mmCIF file of C-alpha atoms in Angstrom:
data_model
loop_
_atom_site.group_PDB
_atom_site.id
_atom_site.type_symbol
_atom_site.label_atom_id
_atom_site.label_comp_id
_atom_site.label_asym_id
_atom_site.label_seq_id
_atom_site.Cartn_x
_atom_site.Cartn_y
_atom_site.Cartn_z
ATOM 1 C CA THR L 41 161.760 -25.848 221.752
ATOM 2 C CA ALA L 42 162.447 -24.058 218.628
ATOM 3 C CA CYS L 43 166.151 -22.779 218.111
ATOM 4 C CA SER L 44 166.763 -19.214 218.433
ATOM 5 C CA ASP L 45 169.699 -17.094 217.577
ATOM 6 C CA VAL L 46 172.326 -16.259 220.139
ATOM 7 C CA ASP L 47 173.476 -12.556 220.114
ATOM 8 C CA GLU L 48 177.341 -12.982 220.710
ATOM 9 C CA CYS L 49 177.723 -9.106 220.512
ATOM 10 C CA SER L 50 175.347 -8.529 223.492
ATOM 11 C CA GLY L 51 178.335 -8.379 225.862
ATOM 12 C CA GLY L 52 179.969 -5.720 223.810
ATOM 13 C CA ALA L 53 182.657 -5.900 221.001
ATOM 14 C CA VAL L 54 185.697 -6.422 223.332
ATOM 15 C CA ALA L 55 183.774 -9.275 225.128
ATOM 16 C CA ALA L 56 183.125 -11.022 221.879
ATOM 17 C CA CYS L 57 186.102 -9.970 219.784
ATOM 18 C CA GLY L 58 188.774 -9.313 222.217
ATOM 19 C CA THR L 59 191.128 -6.380 222.811
ATOM 20 C CA GLY L 60 191.449 -4.019 220.064
ATOM 21 C CA ALA L 61 187.860 -4.674 218.773
ATOM 22 C CA THR L 62 185.927 -1.589 217.966
ATOM 23 C CA MET L 63 182.796 -3.267 216.958
ATOM 24 C CA CYS L 64 180.800 -6.509 216.985
ATOM 25 C CA SER L 65 177.991 -7.238 214.478
ATOM 26 C CA ASN L 66 175.506 -9.975 215.230
ATOM 27 C CA SER L 67 174.209 -12.215 212.453
ATOM 28 C CA SER L 68 171.801 -15.010 212.446
ATOM 29 C CA GLY L 69 173.909 -17.803 213.794
ATOM 30 C CA SER L 70 177.047 -15.953 213.994
ATOM 31 C CA TYR L 71 178.754 -12.407 214.432
ATOM 32 C CA SER L 72 181.521 -10.487 213.008
ATOM 33 C CA CYS L 73 184.313 -8.363 214.679
ATOM 34 C CA THR L 74 185.789 -5.082 213.377
ATOM 35 C CA CYS L 75 189.333 -4.387 214.785
ATOM 36 C CA GLY L 76 190.989 -1.090 215.400
ATOM 37 C CA SER L 77 194.246 0.377 214.276
ATOM 38 C CA GLY L 78 197.167 -1.894 215.453
ATOM 39 C CA TYR L 79 194.986 -5.024 215.513
ATOM 40 C CA THR L 80 194.040 -7.553 213.040
ATOM 41 C CA GLY L 81 191.166 -10.073 212.674
ATOM 42 C CA THR L 82 188.166 -10.867 210.540
ATOM 43 C CA GLY L 83 184.740 -12.659 210.992
ATOM 44 C CA THR L 84 184.707 -14.316 214.339
ATOM 45 C CA THR L 85 188.389 -14.279 214.739
ATOM 46 C CA ALA L 86 189.234 -12.325 217.820
ATOM 47 C CA CYS L 87 191.416 -9.089 217.205
ATOM 48 C CA SER L 88 195.052 -9.537 217.548
ATOM 49 C CA ASP L 89 197.837 -6.937 218.028
ATOM 50 C CA VAL L 90 199.722 -6.114 215.083
ATOM 51 C CA ASP L 91 203.729 -6.128 215.476
ATOM 52 C CA GLU L 92 204.588 -3.117 213.489
ATOM 53 C CA CYS L 93 208.331 -3.433 214.575
ATOM 54 C CA SER L 94 208.694 -6.963 213.016
ATOM 55 C CA GLY L 95 210.024 -5.515 209.782
ATOM 56 C CA GLY L 96 212.749 -3.586 211.686
ATOM 57 C CA ALA L 97 213.030 0.077 212.944
ATOM 58 C CA VAL L 98 213.709 1.836 209.595
ATOM 59 C CA ALA L 99 210.715 -0.044 208.021
ATOM 60 C CA ALA L 100 208.275 1.129 210.667
ATOM 61 C CA CYS L 101 209.890 4.363 211.541
ATOM 62 C CA GLY L 102 211.724 5.487 208.300
ATOM 63 C CA THR L 103 215.246 6.628 207.748
ATOM 64 C CA GLY L 104 216.905 7.989 210.688
ATOM 65 C CA ALA L 105 215.333 5.614 213.152
ATOM 66 C CA THR L 106 217.519 3.772 215.573
ATOM 67 C CA GLY L 107 214.894 1.757 217.611
ATOM 68 C CA CYS L 108 211.062 0.590 217.249
ATOM 69 C CA THR L 109 209.063 -0.729 220.189
ATOM 70 C CA ASN L 110 205.760 -2.532 219.816
ATOM 71 C CA ASN L 111 203.071 -1.776 221.954
ATOM 72 C CA LEU L 112 199.370 -3.303 222.008
ATOM 73 C CA GLY L 113 197.731 -1.616 219.157
ATOM 74 C CA SER L 114 200.687 0.718 218.425
ATOM 75 C CA TYR L 115 204.374 1.285 218.617
ATOM 76 C CA SER L 116 206.961 3.712 219.279
ATOM 77 C CA CYS L 117 209.963 5.060 217.340
ATOM 78 C CA THR L 118 213.474 6.062 218.570
ATOM 79 C CA CYS L 119 215.092 8.665 216.102
ATOM 80 C CA GLY L 120 218.889 9.118 215.769
ATOM 81 C CA ALA L 121 220.849 12.438 215.986
ATOM 82 C CA GLY L 122 219.737 14.768 213.131
ATOM 83 C CA TYR L 123 216.092 13.299 213.209
ATOM 84 C CA THR L 124 213.206 13.899 215.192
ATOM 85 C CA GLY L 125 209.794 11.952 215.821
ATOM 86 C CA THR L 126 207.918 10.530 218.780
ATOM 87 C CA GLY L 127 205.551 7.664 219.077
ATOM 88 C CA SER L 128 204.474 6.168 215.765
ATOM 89 C CA THR L 129 205.537 9.405 213.878
ATOM 90 C CA VAL L 130 208.082 8.527 211.163
ATOM 91 C CA CYS L 131 211.547 10.003 211.940
ATOM 92 C CA VAL L 132 212.246 13.125 209.876
ATOM 93 C CA ASP L 133 215.269 14.983 209.271
ATOM 94 C CA VAL L 134 216.255 18.060 211.336
ATOM 95 C CA ASP L 135 217.475 21.078 209.051
ATOM 96 C CA GLU L 136 220.202 22.390 211.505
ATOM 97 C CA CYS L 137 220.892 25.257 208.812
ATOM 98 C CA SER L 138 217.401 26.627 208.797
ATOM 99 C CA SER L 139 218.407 29.667 210.860
ATOM 100 C CA GLY L 140 220.471 30.986 207.987
ATOM 101 C CA ASP L 141 223.386 31.930 210.065
ATOM 102 C CA PRO L 142 226.343 29.612 209.489
ATOM 103 C CA GLU L 143 228.287 30.867 212.527
ATOM 104 C CA SER L 144 225.488 29.880 214.746
ATOM 105 C CA ILE L 145 225.819 26.512 213.975
ATOM 106 C CA CYS L 146 229.478 26.055 212.870
ATOM 107 C CA GLY L 147 231.032 28.669 215.033
ATOM 108 C CA ALA L 148 232.953 32.099 214.105
ATOM 109 C CA GLY L 149 234.780 31.917 210.829
ATOM 110 C CA ALA L 150 232.169 29.688 209.168
ATOM 111 C CA THR L 151 230.917 30.895 205.778
ATOM 112 C CA ALA L 152 228.226 28.185 204.861
ATOM 113 C CA CYS L 153 226.106 25.687 206.541
ATOM 114 C CA THR L 154 224.805 22.850 204.245
ATOM 115 C CA ASP L 155 221.891 20.421 205.554
ATOM 116 C CA VAL L 156 222.408 16.742 204.805
ATOM 117 C CA SER L 157 220.254 13.834 205.886
ATOM 118 C CA GLY L 158 220.726 13.395 209.576
ATOM 119 C CA SER L 159 223.438 15.993 209.811
ATOM 120 C CA PHE L 160 225.081 19.081 208.322
ATOM 121 C CA SER L 161 228.241 20.273 206.868
ATOM 122 C CA CYS L 162 230.315 23.504 207.658
ATOM 123 C CA THR L 163 232.427 25.373 205.214
ATOM 124 C CA CYS L 164 235.085 27.455 207.103
ATOM 125 C CA GLY L 165 236.587 30.817 205.859
ATOM 126 C CA PRO L 166 240.337 31.617 205.322
ATOM 127 C CA GLY L 167 242.158 31.309 208.578
ATOM 128 C CA TYR L 168 239.731 28.860 210.101
ATOM 129 C CA ALA L 169 239.599 24.913 210.105
ATOM 130 C CA GLY L 170 236.908 22.348 210.427
ATOM 131 C CA THR L 171 235.044 19.703 208.427
ATOM 132 C CA GLY L 172 231.631 18.286 208.589
ATOM 133 C CA THR L 173 229.816 19.122 211.888
ATOM 134 C CA THR L 174 233.117 20.141 213.557
ATOM 135 C CA ALA L 175 232.877 23.793 214.419
ATOM 136 C CA CYS L 176 235.318 26.225 212.712
ATOM 137 C CA THR L 177 238.320 27.056 214.743
ATOM 138 C CA ASP L 178 240.950 29.625 214.355
ATOM 139 C CA VAL L 179 244.057 28.343 212.633
ATOM 140 C CA ASP L 180 247.410 29.854 214.359
ATOM 141 C CA GLU L 181 249.382 30.531 211.214
ATOM 142 C CA CYS L 182 252.179 31.762 213.423
ATOM 143 C CA ASP L 183 252.996 28.391 215.003
ATOM 144 C CA PRO L 184 255.789 27.927 214.713
ATOM 145 C CA GLN L 185 257.571 31.323 214.286
ATOM 146 C CA PRO L 186 257.949 33.089 211.987
ATOM 147 C CA GLY L 187 255.303 31.422 210.283
ATOM 148 C CA PRO L 188 254.506 32.636 206.720
ATOM 149 C CA CYS L 189 256.275 35.990 207.283
ATOM 150 C CA GLY L 190 259.512 34.427 206.250
ATOM 151 C CA ALA L 191 263.173 35.331 206.589
ATOM 152 C CA GLY L 192 262.196 39.116 206.190
ATOM 153 C CA ALA L 193 260.286 38.997 209.628
ATOM 154 C CA ALA L 194 261.674 41.107 212.579
ATOM 155 C CA GLY L 195 262.205 38.685 215.366
ATOM 156 C CA ASN L 196 259.121 36.805 216.258
ATOM 157 C CA GLY L 197 257.348 39.165 213.804
ATOM 158 C CA CYS L 198 254.228 37.024 213.093
ATOM 159 C CA THR L 199 251.157 37.856 215.111
ATOM 160 C CA ASN L 200 248.143 35.759 215.069
ATOM 161 C CA SER L 201 244.415 37.025 215.065
ATOM 162 C CA ALA L 202 241.172 35.500 214.680
ATOM 163 C CA GLY L 203 241.113 34.267 211.128
ATOM 164 C CA SER L 204 244.272 35.719 209.910
ATOM 165 C CA TYR L 205 247.737 37.190 211.075
ATOM 166 C CA SER L 206 250.178 39.930 210.375
ATOM 167 C CA CYS L 207 253.921 40.359 210.002
ATOM 168 C CA SER L 208 256.306 42.929 211.411
ATOM 169 C CA CYS L 209 259.024 43.135 208.770
ATOM 170 C CA ALA L 210 262.577 44.049 208.959
ATOM 171 C CA ALA L 211 264.097 47.078 207.123
ATOM 172 C CA GLY L 212 263.953 46.579 203.173
ATOM 173 C CA TYR L 213 260.945 44.387 203.638
ATOM 174 C CA MET L 214 257.014 44.987 203.506
ATOM 175 C CA PHE L 215 254.220 42.780 204.568
ATOM 176 C CA ASP L 216 252.131 42.035 201.314
ATOM 177 C CA ASN L 217 249.306 40.472 203.347
ATOM 178 C CA THR L 218 250.934 37.070 202.732
ATOM 179 C CA THR L 219 254.739 37.468 203.682
ATOM 180 C CA CYS L 220 257.585 39.950 204.220
ATOM 181 C CA ALA L 221 258.448 40.681 200.663
ATOM 182 C CA LEU L 222 261.764 42.118 199.732
ATOM 183 C CA VAL L 223 261.411 45.612 198.502
ATOM 184 C CA ASN L 224 264.502 47.458 199.030
ATOM 185 C CA GLU L 225 267.876 45.317 198.998
ATOM 186 C CA CYS L 226 269.892 48.256 200.200
ATOM 187 C CA MET L 227 267.834 48.578 203.408
ATOM 188 C CA ALA L 228 267.558 44.953 204.009
ATOM 189 C CA GLY L 229 271.431 44.652 203.490
ATOM 190 C CA VAL L 230 271.229 41.848 200.983
ATOM 191 C CA ASP L 231 272.741 43.781 198.103
ATOM 192 C CA SER L 232 276.098 42.996 196.421
ATOM 193 C CA CYS L 233 277.749 46.460 197.058
ATOM 194 C CA HIS L 234 281.144 46.832 198.202
ATOM 195 C CA GLU L 235 281.276 48.128 201.860
ATOM 196 C CA TYR L 236 282.571 51.572 200.638
ATOM 197 C CA ALA L 237 280.127 52.047 197.966
ATOM 198 C CA ASP L 238 276.802 53.702 198.274
ATOM 199 C CA CYS L 239 273.682 51.223 197.473
ATOM 200 C CA ASN L 240 270.596 52.681 195.599
ATOM 201 C CA ASP L 241 267.494 50.542 195.098
ATOM 202 C CA PRO L 242 264.653 52.753 193.586
ATOM 203 C CA SER L 243 262.080 49.834 193.151
ATOM 204 C CA PRO L 244 261.418 46.300 194.479
ATOM 205 C CA ASP L 245 262.750 45.188 191.139
ATOM 206 C CA PRO L 246 266.064 43.405 192.201
ATOM 207 C CA SER L 247 267.502 44.089 188.773
ATOM 208 C CA ASP L 248 267.754 47.982 189.172
ATOM 209 C CA THR L 249 270.115 48.075 192.398
ATOM 210 C CA THR L 250 273.100 50.165 191.773
ATOM 211 C CA CYS L 251 276.361 50.456 193.680
ATOM 212 C CA THR L 252 278.330 53.712 193.507
ATOM 213 C CA CYS L 253 281.892 54.053 195.029
ATOM 214 C CA ARG L 254 282.030 56.785 197.588
ATOM 215 C CA THR L 255 284.376 59.881 197.035
ATOM 216 C CA GLY L 256 287.861 59.149 197.450
ATOM 217 C CA THR L 257 287.519 55.707 195.865
ATOM 218 C CA GLU L 258 287.072 54.223 192.528
ATOM 219 C CA GLY L 259 285.574 50.943 190.860
ATOM 220 C CA ASN L 260 282.604 49.107 189.937
ATOM 221 C CA GLY L 261 281.028 49.205 193.294
ATOM 222 C CA GLN L 262 280.629 45.523 193.572
ATOM 223 C CA ALA L 263 281.908 43.426 196.450
ATOM 224 C CA PRO L 264 284.732 42.136 197.079
ATOM 225 C CA ASP L 265 287.098 44.590 195.441
ATOM 226 C CA GLY L 266 284.799 47.064 193.834
ATOM 227 C CA CYS L 267 286.184 50.166 195.401
ATOM 228 C CA VAL L 268 289.740 50.995 196.034
ATOM 229 C CA ASN L 269 291.502 54.116 197.377
ATOM 230 C CA ILE L 270 292.284 56.991 195.086
ATOM 231 C CA ASP L 271 295.893 58.907 195.986
ATOM 232 C CA GLU L 272 294.849 62.459 195.564
ATOM 233 C CA CYS L 273 298.381 63.453 196.248
ATOM 234 C CA ALA L 274 299.809 61.405 193.460
ATOM 235 C CA ALA L 275 297.035 62.270 191.110
ATOM 236 C CA GLY L 276 297.640 66.126 191.730
ATOM 237 C CA THR L 277 293.856 66.513 192.626
ATOM 238 C CA ASP L 278 294.486 67.722 196.155
ATOM 239 C CA ASN L 279 294.011 71.277 197.412
ATOM 240 C CA CYS L 280 297.018 71.648 199.349
ATOM 241 C CA ASP L 281 299.096 74.988 199.361
ATOM 242 C CA ALA L 282 302.321 75.097 197.253
ATOM 243 C CA ASN L 283 304.323 75.236 200.517
ATOM 244 C CA ALA L 284 302.512 72.307 202.093
ATOM 245 C CA THR L 285 302.972 68.514 201.809
ATOM 246 C CA CYS L 286 300.057 66.441 200.737
ATOM 247 C CA MET L 287 299.701 63.183 202.744
ATOM 248 C CA ASP L 288 297.052 60.604 201.428
ATOM 249 C CA ASP L 289 294.486 58.975 203.556
ATOM 250 C CA ASP L 290 292.669 56.027 202.787
ATOM 251 C CA PRO L 291 288.884 56.575 202.930
ATOM 252 C CA THR L 292 288.382 52.850 203.421
ATOM 253 C CA VAL L 293 290.065 53.234 206.778
ATOM 254 C CA ASN L 294 288.757 56.872 207.597
ATOM 255 C CA ALA L 295 285.857 57.705 205.560
ATOM 256 C CA ASP L 296 285.774 61.436 206.540
ATOM 257 C CA VAL L 297 289.310 62.165 205.427
ATOM 258 C CA LEU L 298 290.599 61.757 201.762
ATOM 259 C CA PHE L 299 294.083 63.630 202.487
ATOM 260 C CA THR L 300 295.756 66.002 204.815
ATOM 261 C CA CYS L 301 297.791 69.074 204.077
ATOM 262 C CA GLU L 302 300.717 70.026 206.312
ATOM 263 C CA CYS L 303 302.749 73.181 206.001
ATOM 264 C CA ASP L 304 306.449 72.815 205.336
ATOM 265 C CA PRO L 305 308.951 73.720 207.848
ATOM 266 C CA GLY L 306 309.244 77.504 208.058
ATOM 267 C CA PHE L 307 305.698 77.901 207.270
ATOM 268 C CA VAL L 308 302.550 78.183 209.187
ATOM 269 C CA GLY L 309 298.807 77.670 208.430
ATOM 270 C CA ASN L 310 296.201 75.032 207.632
ATOM 271 C CA GLY L 311 297.968 73.922 204.422
ATOM 272 C CA ILE L 312 295.060 74.355 202.353
ATOM 273 C CA ASP L 313 295.420 76.417 199.167
ATOM 274 C CA PRO L 314 293.809 80.033 199.630
ATOM 275 C CA ASN L 315 291.992 79.440 196.352
ATOM 276 C CA ALA L 316 290.231 76.536 197.971
ATOM 277 C CA GLY L 317 289.048 78.433 200.967
ATOM 278 C CA GLY L 318 292.092 77.598 203.225
ATOM 279 C CA SER L 319 294.528 80.046 204.981
ATOM 280 C CA GLY L 320 297.436 78.331 202.918
ATOM 281 C CA CYS L 321 301.181 78.498 204.392
ATOM 282 C CA THR L 322 302.731 81.600 205.364
ATOM 283 C CA ALA L 323 306.564 81.803 205.809
ATOM 284 C CA MET L 324 307.823 82.636 209.289
ATOM 285 C CA MET L 325 310.142 85.800 208.854
ATOM 286 C CA ARG L 326 313.403 86.646 210.669
ATOM 287 C CA ALA L 327 313.979 90.090 212.166
ATOM 288 C CA ASP L 328 315.856 91.184 209.233
ATOM 289 C CA GLY L 329 313.255 90.299 206.957
ATOM 290 C CA GLY L 330 314.680 87.166 205.553
ATOM 291 C CA LEU L 331 313.295 83.563 205.588
ATOM 292 C CA PRO L 332 314.745 81.165 208.124
ATOM 293 C CA ASP L 333 317.504 78.877 207.073
ATOM 294 C CA MET L 334 315.988 75.875 208.207
ATOM 295 C CA ASP L 335 318.493 73.267 206.947
ATOM 296 C CA ALA L 336 321.486 75.302 208.230
ATOM 297 C CA GLY L 337 319.849 75.625 211.511
ATOM 298 C CA VAL L 338 318.873 71.988 211.802
ATOM 299 C CA ASP L 339 322.288 70.661 210.543
ATOM 300 C CA ALA L 340 324.034 72.885 213.182
ATOM 301 C CA GLY L 341 321.609 71.986 215.899
ATOM 302 C CA THR L 342 321.331 68.252 215.296
ATOM 303 C CA ASP L 343 324.863 67.742 214.959
ATOM 304 C CA ALA L 344 325.628 69.531 218.194
ATOM 305 C CA GLY L 345 322.806 68.098 220.150
ATOM 306 C CA GLU L 346 321.466 64.963 218.302
ATOM 307 C CA ASP L 347 322.624 62.624 220.885
ATOM 308 C CA ALA L 348 321.952 64.730 223.891
ATOM 309 C CA GLY L 349 318.211 65.473 222.850
ATOM 310 C CA PRO L 350 316.234 68.362 221.628
ATOM 311 C CA ASP L 351 317.406 70.542 224.579
ATOM 312 C CA ALA L 352 320.888 69.925 223.910
ATOM 313 C CA GLY L 353 320.350 70.638 220.362
ATOM 314 C CA ASP L 354 318.622 73.939 221.050
ATOM 315 C CA ALA L 355 321.529 74.825 223.442
ATOM 316 C CA GLY L 356 324.074 74.130 220.814
ATOM 317 C CA ALA L 357 322.102 76.130 218.295
ATOM 318 C CA ASP L 358 322.679 79.195 220.570
ATOM 319 C CA THR L 359 326.269 79.325 219.240
ATOM 320 C CA SER L 360 325.862 78.440 215.670
ATOM 321 C CA GLY L 361 325.251 81.874 214.626
ATOM 322 C CA GLY L 362 322.962 81.375 211.739
ATOM 323 C CA GLY L 363 319.197 80.487 210.764
ATOM 324 C CA LEU L 364 316.706 79.573 213.299
ATOM 325 C CA SER L 365 319.359 77.556 215.069
ATOM 326 C CA GLY L 366 321.411 80.594 216.115
ATOM 327 C CA GLY L 367 320.856 82.599 219.261
ATOM 328 C CA SER L 368 319.827 85.531 216.802
ATOM 329 C CA CYS L 369 316.876 83.666 215.772
ATOM 330 C CA SER L 370 314.995 83.869 218.829
ATOM 331 C CA VAL L 371 316.219 87.399 219.387
ATOM 332 C CA ALA L 372 315.058 88.242 215.710
ATOM 333 C CA TYR L 373 311.800 86.645 216.356
ATOM 334 C CA ALA L 374 311.231 88.754 219.330
ATOM 335 C CA GLY L 375 311.910 91.861 217.195
ATOM 336 C CA ALA L 376 309.547 90.811 214.771
ATOM 337 C CA LYS L 377 307.043 90.425 217.429
ATOM 338 C CA SER L 378 307.546 94.070 218.529
ATOM 339 C CA ARG L 379 307.214 95.311 215.183
ATOM 340 C CA SER L 380 304.025 93.251 214.279
ATOM 341 C CA GLY L 381 302.286 93.387 217.675
ATOM 342 C CA ALA L 382 302.011 89.559 217.401
ATOM 343 C CA ALA L 383 303.925 87.139 219.340
ATOM 344 C CA PRO L 384 303.735 83.387 218.068
ATOM 345 C CA ILE L 385 306.818 82.370 219.943
ATOM 346 C CA LEU L 386 305.132 79.182 221.111
ATOM 347 C CA LEU L 387 304.197 78.485 217.538
ATOM 348 C CA LEU L 388 307.701 79.092 216.374
ATOM 349 C CA ALA L 389 309.182 76.773 219.052
ATOM 350 C CA MET L 390 306.926 74.062 218.191
ATOM 351 C CA GLY L 391 307.581 74.342 214.357
ATOM 352 C CA ILE L 392 311.499 74.376 215.225
ATOM 353 C CA GLY L 393 311.187 71.221 217.531
ATOM 354 C CA TRP L 394 309.027 69.381 214.831
ATOM 355 C CA TRP L 395 311.768 70.172 212.098
ATOM 356 C CA PHE L 396 314.515 68.890 214.557
ATOM 357 C CA ARG L 397 312.772 65.753 215.117
ATOM 358 C CA ARG L 398 311.932 65.146 211.268
ATOM 359 C CA ARG L 399 315.515 65.664 210.380
ATOM 360 C CA ARG L 400 316.835 63.369 213.150
ATOM 361 C CA ALA L 401 314.576 60.706 211.769
ATOM 362 C CA GLN L 402 315.798 61.436 208.334
ATOM 363 C CA ARG L 403 319.501 61.129 209.231
ATOM 364 C CA LYS L 404 318.804 58.027 211.225
ATOM 365 C CA ALA L 405 317.218 56.544 208.256
ATOM 366 C CA ARG L 406 320.127 57.333 206.037
ATOM 367 C CA CYS L 407 322.459 55.750 208.474
#
C-alpha cells in the first residue's frame, strides 16, 4: 500500500500543538504550530507558556510595580502607591496634583503641590508646617506664651489663629505684625526719667526721649537724683503777703503744694498777696483803733498761765491790763463788732490761742 500523508492538524491546533496554539498548518509529512501571545513554540514543538515575570516585577510591569504574577499565556501586575495599572498593563504614575488645587491634596495652608514619580510634595505657607506628602498643619506660634510677642506683651498677649497669630501689647508697645515693638518709652515705663520729672517721647526713636523736672523742682530730670526741691521761700519766689510767713513744701513729697502762706499773729486772711489773687493778711483792730500788742499780751498771759494751761493763761490775761491779753481786749473787740457789724470773736480767740501755743513752744525751745 502506498504511503499517504498524515494530517496532524485534523484534530485542531490545540490538539496538535497544545494549549496556547492558535493555528496548526499541515504539510507533507509534517505540520507547524503558531502560538498565541504569552506562549512560545515553533515547527512541531508544542506551544508552552512564557513566564513574563521571570525577570522581576519592574522588568515586566515597569517602575512602581511591587509584584508580578505569571498566568498561562499572560501575567498580572501589582502597582505600588502613587501608581496605577491592572493585569498586564504597565504601572504608571498617578498625578495627585492634577486638580490644580494644592489645598485639596495637601490641606489648608498649602501653597503648592508638586507631582513626583509615585508621590507628590507639598509646600506649606507661613504659619503652617508639613513636608513631602504630610498635610500642612497650623503652627501654634503662641506655645509657649508669650511666643513672638516678646516682653511687651500684655499678660498672655499672644493669640494663635489659622496660619497666623496676633499680639495684645502693653502701654507703650505696638504690634508690628511680628512682635510687640517699643514705640513710647514713657508709656512703657522704661524711660530713665526721675520720678518727679515729666517724660516726653515724641517718636519710636529711643534717642529723642526727654525728661523735664516738674514745677517746684530743678535738675536734669534723669534718675536717680535728677530733680531736687526748690525752696521758693528762701529764693523769694513765693507769693505770700508781706504780713505772712512762707513755709516751703517739698513737691517730691506733696506734688500739689510748693509752699504755704500763713498770716502772722494779729492778722487774718489766706496769706496770699492780693496782687497774686489772694486776700492777703489784714490786721485785727482794737476798739481804740490800734493794733493788738501780741508780744505784751503773750508774755503776760504765758507768764501767768504757762504752767496752768491756756485757760489759766487766758484768765491771768484778764488782769494784765494791756494788749490782747488784757480784759479790755475782748471788750474792745466786742466794741469793734458793734461798729462794724461783724463779730469774728471765734476767729480772734483761735488766733490768740495759736499765738500762745507758739510762744510757749519758743520759750521752751530757748530753755
